[in-house]
Each structure stands twice: as C-alpha cells, then as structure tokens.
mmCIF file with all atom_site columns, C-alpha atoms in Angstrom:
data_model
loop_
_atom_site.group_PDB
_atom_site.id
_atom_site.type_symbol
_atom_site.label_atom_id
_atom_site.label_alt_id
_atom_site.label_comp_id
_atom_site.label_asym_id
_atom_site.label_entity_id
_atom_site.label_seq_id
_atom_site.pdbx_PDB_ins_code
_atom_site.Cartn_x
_atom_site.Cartn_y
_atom_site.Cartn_z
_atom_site.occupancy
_atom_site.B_iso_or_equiv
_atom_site.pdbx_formal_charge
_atom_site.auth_seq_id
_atom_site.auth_comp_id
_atom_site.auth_asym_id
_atom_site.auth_atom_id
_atom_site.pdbx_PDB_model_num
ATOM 1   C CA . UNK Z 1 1   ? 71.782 87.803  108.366 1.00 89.00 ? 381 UNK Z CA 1
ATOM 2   C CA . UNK Z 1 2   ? 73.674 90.365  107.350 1.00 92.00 ? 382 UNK Z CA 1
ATOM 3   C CA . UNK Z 1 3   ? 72.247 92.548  104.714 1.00 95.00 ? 383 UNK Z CA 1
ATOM 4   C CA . UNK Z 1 4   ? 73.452 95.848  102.326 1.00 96.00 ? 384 UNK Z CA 1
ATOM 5   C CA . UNK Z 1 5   ? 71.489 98.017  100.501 1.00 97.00 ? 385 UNK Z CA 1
ATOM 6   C CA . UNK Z 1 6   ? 72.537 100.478 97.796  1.00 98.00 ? 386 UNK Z CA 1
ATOM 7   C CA . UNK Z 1 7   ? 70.793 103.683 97.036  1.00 98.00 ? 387 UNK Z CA 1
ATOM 8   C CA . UNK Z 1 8   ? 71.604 107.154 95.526  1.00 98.00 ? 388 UNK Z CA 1
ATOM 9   C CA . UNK Z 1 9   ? 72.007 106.110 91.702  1.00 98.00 ? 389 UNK Z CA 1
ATOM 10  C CA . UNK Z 1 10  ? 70.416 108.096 88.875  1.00 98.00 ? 390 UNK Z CA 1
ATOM 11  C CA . UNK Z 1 11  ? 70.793 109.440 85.336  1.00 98.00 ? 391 UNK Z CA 1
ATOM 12  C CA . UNK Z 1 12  ? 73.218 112.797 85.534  1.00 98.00 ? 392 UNK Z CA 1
ATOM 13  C CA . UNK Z 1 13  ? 74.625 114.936 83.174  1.00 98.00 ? 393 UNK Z CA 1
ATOM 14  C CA . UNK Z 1 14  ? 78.806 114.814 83.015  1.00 98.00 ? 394 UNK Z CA 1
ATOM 15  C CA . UNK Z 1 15  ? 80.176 117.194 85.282  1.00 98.00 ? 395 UNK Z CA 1
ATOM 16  C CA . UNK Z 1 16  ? 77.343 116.335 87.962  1.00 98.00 ? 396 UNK Z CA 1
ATOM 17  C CA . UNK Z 1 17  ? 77.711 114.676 91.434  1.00 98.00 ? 397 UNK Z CA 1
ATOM 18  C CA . UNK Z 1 18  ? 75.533 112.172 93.022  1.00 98.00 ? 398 UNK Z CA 1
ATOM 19  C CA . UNK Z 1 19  ? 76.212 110.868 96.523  1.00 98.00 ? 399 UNK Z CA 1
ATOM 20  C CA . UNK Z 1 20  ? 75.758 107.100 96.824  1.00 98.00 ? 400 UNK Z CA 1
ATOM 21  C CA . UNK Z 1 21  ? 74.682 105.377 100.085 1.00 98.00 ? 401 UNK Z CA 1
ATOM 22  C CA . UNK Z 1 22  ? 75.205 101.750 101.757 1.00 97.00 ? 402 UNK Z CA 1
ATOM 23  C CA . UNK Z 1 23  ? 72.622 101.008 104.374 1.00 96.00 ? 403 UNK Z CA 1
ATOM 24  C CA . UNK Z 1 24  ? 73.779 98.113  106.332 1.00 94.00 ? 404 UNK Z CA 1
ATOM 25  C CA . UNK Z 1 25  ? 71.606 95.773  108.974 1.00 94.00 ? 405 UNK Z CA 1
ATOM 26  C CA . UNK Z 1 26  ? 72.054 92.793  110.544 1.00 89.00 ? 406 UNK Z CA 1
ATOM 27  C CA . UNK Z 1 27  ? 75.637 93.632  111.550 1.00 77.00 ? 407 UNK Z CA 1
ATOM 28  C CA . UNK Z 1 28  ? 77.360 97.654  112.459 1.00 86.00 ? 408 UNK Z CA 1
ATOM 29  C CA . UNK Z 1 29  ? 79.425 98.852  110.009 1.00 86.00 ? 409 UNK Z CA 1
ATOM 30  C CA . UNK Z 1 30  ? 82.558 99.646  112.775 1.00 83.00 ? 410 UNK Z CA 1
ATOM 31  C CA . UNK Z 1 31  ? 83.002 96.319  113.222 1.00 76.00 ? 411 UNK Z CA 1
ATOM 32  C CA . UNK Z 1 32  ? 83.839 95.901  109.573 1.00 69.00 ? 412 UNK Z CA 1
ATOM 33  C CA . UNK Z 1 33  ? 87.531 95.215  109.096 1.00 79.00 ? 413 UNK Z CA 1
ATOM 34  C CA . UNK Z 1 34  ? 87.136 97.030  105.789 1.00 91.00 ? 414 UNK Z CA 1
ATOM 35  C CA . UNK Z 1 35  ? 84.581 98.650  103.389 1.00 94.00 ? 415 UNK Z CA 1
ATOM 36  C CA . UNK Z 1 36  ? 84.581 99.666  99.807  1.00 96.00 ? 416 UNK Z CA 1
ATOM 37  C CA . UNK Z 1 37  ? 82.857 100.570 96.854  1.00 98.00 ? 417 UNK Z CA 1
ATOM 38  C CA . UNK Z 1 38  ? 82.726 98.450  93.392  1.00 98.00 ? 418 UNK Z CA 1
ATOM 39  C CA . UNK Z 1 39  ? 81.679 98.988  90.048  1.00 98.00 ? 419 UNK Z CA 1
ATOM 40  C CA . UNK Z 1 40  ? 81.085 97.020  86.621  1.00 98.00 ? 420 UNK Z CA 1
ATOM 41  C CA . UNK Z 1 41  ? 80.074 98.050  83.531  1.00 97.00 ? 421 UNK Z CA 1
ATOM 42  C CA . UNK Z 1 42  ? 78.268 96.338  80.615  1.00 94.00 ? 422 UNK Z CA 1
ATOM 43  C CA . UNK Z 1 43  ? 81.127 93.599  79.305  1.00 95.00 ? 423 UNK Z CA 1
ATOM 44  C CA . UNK Z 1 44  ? 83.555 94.398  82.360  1.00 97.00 ? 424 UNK Z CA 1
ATOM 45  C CA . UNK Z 1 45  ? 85.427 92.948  84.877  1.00 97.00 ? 425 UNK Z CA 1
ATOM 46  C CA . UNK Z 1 46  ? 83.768 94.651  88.630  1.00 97.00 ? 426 UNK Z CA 1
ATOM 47  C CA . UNK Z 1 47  ? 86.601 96.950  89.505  1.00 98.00 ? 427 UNK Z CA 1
ATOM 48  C CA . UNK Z 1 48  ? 87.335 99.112  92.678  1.00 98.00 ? 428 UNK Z CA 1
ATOM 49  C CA . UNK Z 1 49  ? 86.545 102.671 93.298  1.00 98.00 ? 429 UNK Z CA 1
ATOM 50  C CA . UNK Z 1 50  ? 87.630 102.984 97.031  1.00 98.00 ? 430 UNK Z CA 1
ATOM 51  C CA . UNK Z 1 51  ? 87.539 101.437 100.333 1.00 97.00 ? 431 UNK Z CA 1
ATOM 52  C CA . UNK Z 1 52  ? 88.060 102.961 103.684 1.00 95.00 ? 432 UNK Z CA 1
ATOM 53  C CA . UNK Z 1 53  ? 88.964 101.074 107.280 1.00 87.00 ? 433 UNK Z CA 1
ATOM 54  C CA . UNK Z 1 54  ? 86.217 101.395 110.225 1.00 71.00 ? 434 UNK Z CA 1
ATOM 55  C CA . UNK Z 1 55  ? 87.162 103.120 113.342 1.00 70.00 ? 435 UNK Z CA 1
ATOM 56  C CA . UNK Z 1 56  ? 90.224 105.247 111.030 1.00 67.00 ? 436 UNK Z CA 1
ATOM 57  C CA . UNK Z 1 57  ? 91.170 107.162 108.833 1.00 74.00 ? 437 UNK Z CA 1
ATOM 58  C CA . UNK Z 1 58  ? 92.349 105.091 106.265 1.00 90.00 ? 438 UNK Z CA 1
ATOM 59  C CA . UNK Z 1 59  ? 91.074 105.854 103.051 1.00 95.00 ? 439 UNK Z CA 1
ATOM 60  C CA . UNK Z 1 60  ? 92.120 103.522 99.158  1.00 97.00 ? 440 UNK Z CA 1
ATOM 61  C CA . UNK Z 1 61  ? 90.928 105.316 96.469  1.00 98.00 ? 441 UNK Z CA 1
ATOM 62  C CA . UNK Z 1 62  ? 91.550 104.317 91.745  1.00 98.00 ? 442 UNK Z CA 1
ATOM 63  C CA . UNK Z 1 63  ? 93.340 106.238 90.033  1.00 98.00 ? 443 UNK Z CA 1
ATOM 64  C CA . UNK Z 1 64  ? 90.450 107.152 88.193  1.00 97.00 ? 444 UNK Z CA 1
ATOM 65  C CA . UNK Z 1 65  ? 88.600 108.590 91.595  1.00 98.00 ? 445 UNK Z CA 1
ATOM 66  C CA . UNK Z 1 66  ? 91.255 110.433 92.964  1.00 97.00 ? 446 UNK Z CA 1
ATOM 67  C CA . UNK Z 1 67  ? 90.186 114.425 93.508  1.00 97.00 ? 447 UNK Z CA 1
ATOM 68  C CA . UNK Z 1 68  ? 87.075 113.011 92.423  1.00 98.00 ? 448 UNK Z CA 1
ATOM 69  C CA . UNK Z 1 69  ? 85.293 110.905 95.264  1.00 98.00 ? 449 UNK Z CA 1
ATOM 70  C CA . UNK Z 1 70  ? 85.187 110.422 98.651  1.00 98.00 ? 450 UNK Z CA 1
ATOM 71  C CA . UNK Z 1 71  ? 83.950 107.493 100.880 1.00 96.00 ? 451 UNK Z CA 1
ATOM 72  C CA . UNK Z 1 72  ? 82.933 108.013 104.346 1.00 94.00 ? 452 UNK Z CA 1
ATOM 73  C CA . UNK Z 1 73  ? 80.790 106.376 107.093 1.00 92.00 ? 453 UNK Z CA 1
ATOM 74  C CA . UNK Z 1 74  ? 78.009 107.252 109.515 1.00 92.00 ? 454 UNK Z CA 1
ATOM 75  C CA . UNK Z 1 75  ? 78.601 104.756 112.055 1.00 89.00 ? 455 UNK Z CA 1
ATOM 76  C CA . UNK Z 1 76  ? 75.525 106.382 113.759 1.00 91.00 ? 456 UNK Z CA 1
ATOM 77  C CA . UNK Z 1 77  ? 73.327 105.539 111.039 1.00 95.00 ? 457 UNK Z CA 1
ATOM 78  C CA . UNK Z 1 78  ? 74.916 102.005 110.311 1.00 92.00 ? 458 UNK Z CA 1
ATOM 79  C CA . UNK Z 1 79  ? 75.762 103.743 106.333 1.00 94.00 ? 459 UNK Z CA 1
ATOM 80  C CA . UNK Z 1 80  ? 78.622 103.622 104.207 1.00 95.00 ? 460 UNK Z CA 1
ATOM 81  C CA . UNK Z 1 81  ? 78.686 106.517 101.140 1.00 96.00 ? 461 UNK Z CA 1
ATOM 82  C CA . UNK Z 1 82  ? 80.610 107.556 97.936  1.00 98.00 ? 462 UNK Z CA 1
ATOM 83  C CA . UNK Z 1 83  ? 80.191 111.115 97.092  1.00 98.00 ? 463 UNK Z CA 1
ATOM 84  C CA . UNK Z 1 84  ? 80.773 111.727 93.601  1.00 98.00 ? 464 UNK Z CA 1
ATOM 85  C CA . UNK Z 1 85  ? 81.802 114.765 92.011  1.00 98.00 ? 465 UNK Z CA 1
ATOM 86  C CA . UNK Z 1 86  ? 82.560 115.832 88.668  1.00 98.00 ? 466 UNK Z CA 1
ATOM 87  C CA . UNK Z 1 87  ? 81.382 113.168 86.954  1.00 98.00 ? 467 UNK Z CA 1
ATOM 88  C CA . UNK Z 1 88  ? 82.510 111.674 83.577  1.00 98.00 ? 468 UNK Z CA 1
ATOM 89  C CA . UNK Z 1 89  ? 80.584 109.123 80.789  1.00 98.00 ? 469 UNK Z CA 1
ATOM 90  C CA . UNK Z 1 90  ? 83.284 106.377 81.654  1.00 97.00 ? 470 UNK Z CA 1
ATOM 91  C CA . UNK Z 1 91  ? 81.820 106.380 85.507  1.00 98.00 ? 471 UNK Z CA 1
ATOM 92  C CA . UNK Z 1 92  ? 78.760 104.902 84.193  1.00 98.00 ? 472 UNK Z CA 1
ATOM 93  C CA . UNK Z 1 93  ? 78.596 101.695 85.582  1.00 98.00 ? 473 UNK Z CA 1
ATOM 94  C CA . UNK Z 1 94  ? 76.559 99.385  88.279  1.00 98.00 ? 474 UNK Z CA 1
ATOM 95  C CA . UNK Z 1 95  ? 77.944 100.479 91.962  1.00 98.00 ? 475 UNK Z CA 1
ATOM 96  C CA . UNK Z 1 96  ? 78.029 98.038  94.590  1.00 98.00 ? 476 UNK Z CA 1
ATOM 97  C CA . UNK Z 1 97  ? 78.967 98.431  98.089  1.00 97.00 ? 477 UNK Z CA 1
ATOM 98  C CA . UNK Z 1 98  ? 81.229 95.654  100.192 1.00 96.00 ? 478 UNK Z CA 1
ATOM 99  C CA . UNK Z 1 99  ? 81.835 94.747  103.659 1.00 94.00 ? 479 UNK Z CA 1
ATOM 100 C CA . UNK Z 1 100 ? 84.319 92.688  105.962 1.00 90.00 ? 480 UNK Z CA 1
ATOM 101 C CA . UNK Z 1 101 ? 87.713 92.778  103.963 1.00 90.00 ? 481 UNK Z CA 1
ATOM 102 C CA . UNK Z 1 102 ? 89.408 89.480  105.075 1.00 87.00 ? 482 UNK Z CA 1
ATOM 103 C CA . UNK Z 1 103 ? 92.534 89.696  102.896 1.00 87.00 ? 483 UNK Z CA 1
ATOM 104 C CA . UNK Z 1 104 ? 94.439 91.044  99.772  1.00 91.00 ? 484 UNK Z CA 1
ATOM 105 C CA . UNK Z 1 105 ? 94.663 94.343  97.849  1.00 95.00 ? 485 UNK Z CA 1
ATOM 106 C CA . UNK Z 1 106 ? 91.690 96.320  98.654  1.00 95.00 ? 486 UNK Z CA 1
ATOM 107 C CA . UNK Z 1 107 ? 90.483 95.967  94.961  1.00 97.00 ? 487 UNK Z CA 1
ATOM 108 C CA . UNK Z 1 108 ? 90.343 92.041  95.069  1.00 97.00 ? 488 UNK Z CA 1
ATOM 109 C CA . UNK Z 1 109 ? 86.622 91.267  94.893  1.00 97.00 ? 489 UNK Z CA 1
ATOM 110 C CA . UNK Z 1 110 ? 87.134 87.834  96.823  1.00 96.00 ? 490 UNK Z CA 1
ATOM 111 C CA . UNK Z 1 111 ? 88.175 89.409  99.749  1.00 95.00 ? 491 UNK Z CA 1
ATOM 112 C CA . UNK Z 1 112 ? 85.154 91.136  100.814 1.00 95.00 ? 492 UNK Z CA 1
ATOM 113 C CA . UNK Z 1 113 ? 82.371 88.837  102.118 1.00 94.00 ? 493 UNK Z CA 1
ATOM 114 C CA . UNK Z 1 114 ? 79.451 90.947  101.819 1.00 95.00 ? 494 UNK Z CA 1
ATOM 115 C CA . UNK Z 1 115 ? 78.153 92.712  99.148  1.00 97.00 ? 495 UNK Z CA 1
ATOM 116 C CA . UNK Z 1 116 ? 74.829 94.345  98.411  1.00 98.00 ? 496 UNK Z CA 1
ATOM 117 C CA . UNK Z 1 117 ? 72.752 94.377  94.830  1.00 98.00 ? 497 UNK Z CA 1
ATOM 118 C CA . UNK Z 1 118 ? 73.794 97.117  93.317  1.00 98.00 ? 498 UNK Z CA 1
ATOM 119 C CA . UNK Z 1 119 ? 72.622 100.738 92.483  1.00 98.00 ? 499 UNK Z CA 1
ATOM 120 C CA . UNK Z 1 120 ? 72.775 101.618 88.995  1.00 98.00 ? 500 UNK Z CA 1
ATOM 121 C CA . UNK Z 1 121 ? 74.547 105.025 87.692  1.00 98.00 ? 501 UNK Z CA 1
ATOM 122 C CA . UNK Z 1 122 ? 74.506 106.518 84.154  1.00 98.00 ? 502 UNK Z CA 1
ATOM 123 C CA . UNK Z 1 123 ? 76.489 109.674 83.073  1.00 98.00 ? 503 UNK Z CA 1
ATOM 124 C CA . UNK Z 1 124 ? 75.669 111.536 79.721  1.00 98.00 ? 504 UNK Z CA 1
ATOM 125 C CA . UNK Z 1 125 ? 77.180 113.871 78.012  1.00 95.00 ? 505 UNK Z CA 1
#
C-alpha cells in the first residue's frame, strides 16, 4: 500500500529555515498526477502551502509562501520536500505532505488521496 512519511520538523527561531521531506513507498512519486504540502494549526482549518506537478515544472505556491518556500522532488530517491526559509511565528503549524491530485484547486484537501501523518513545526520568536 501506498505509504508517506514526513520528516524535517523542529523547534526554530523566526527568521530560520528548515527543509521538510516526504519519503514515499509503495508507489514512485512521478507517477503522481500532483503533490503538495499542507498545514493546520491548533483550532484551524488544514490549509495549502504548495503543490508542484511530477514530470514538470509546474509549481502552486499561498500567498503566504511566496519568496519564501520552495517544493521540489527527487524522483531518484522517491522524496517530495518544502524548503523553508525565513521563517515567521504564524508558520507554526503541523505539515503534511499529499499525493495523487485527482481534481479541484490545488488547495482542496479532498482532492489528494494520499496523505502522510504529519511532521510537526514550531517557530519562536
């Protein structure tokens, strides 16, 4: 079955970067129609942060990751990954990562039918 596993969270100070990583098995990440990353805070809807198509260049990113992040792929080592830079107290949240868009804006949850468990990230100031 197919399977995702977050990693790369932590406790950084604002201003900080952390790089994020999505280790998929069970299925290759090319084949993926899309992937993307999600987050949720405590008391909040699980929101968007940016998606990017397999096999192109096409990258989806919030408003509130622009000049910020960046996702990219390793289709080599079956792993998806958010670089984050210049981090700020409002990114703390739980990060998930997503597989196999099927339909939709790239920020609806439903259409992704994979997701992993999360990785946790917390930002202080």
């Amino acid at each position: 079955q197919v399977q995702l596993v977050e990693s790369g969270g932590g406790s950084v100070q604002a201003g900080g970067s952390l790089r994020l990583s999505c280790a998929a098995s069970g299925y290759t990440i090319s084949s993926y129609r899309m992937m993307g990353w999600f987050r949720q805070a405590p008391g909040k809807e699980r929101e968007g942060v940016a998606a990017i198509w397999p096999g192109g260049g096409m990258t989806y990113y919030a408003d509130s990751a622009k000049g910020r992040f960046t996702i990219s792929q390793d289709n080599t080592k079956n792993t998806l990954y958010l670089q984050m830079n210049s981090l700020k107290v409002e990114d703390t949240a739980m990060y998930y990562c997503a597989a196999d868009f099927t339909g939709g804006h790239w920020t609806r949850v439903g259409g992704y039918k994979y997701w992993g468990q999360g990785t946790q990230v917390t930002v202080s100031s």
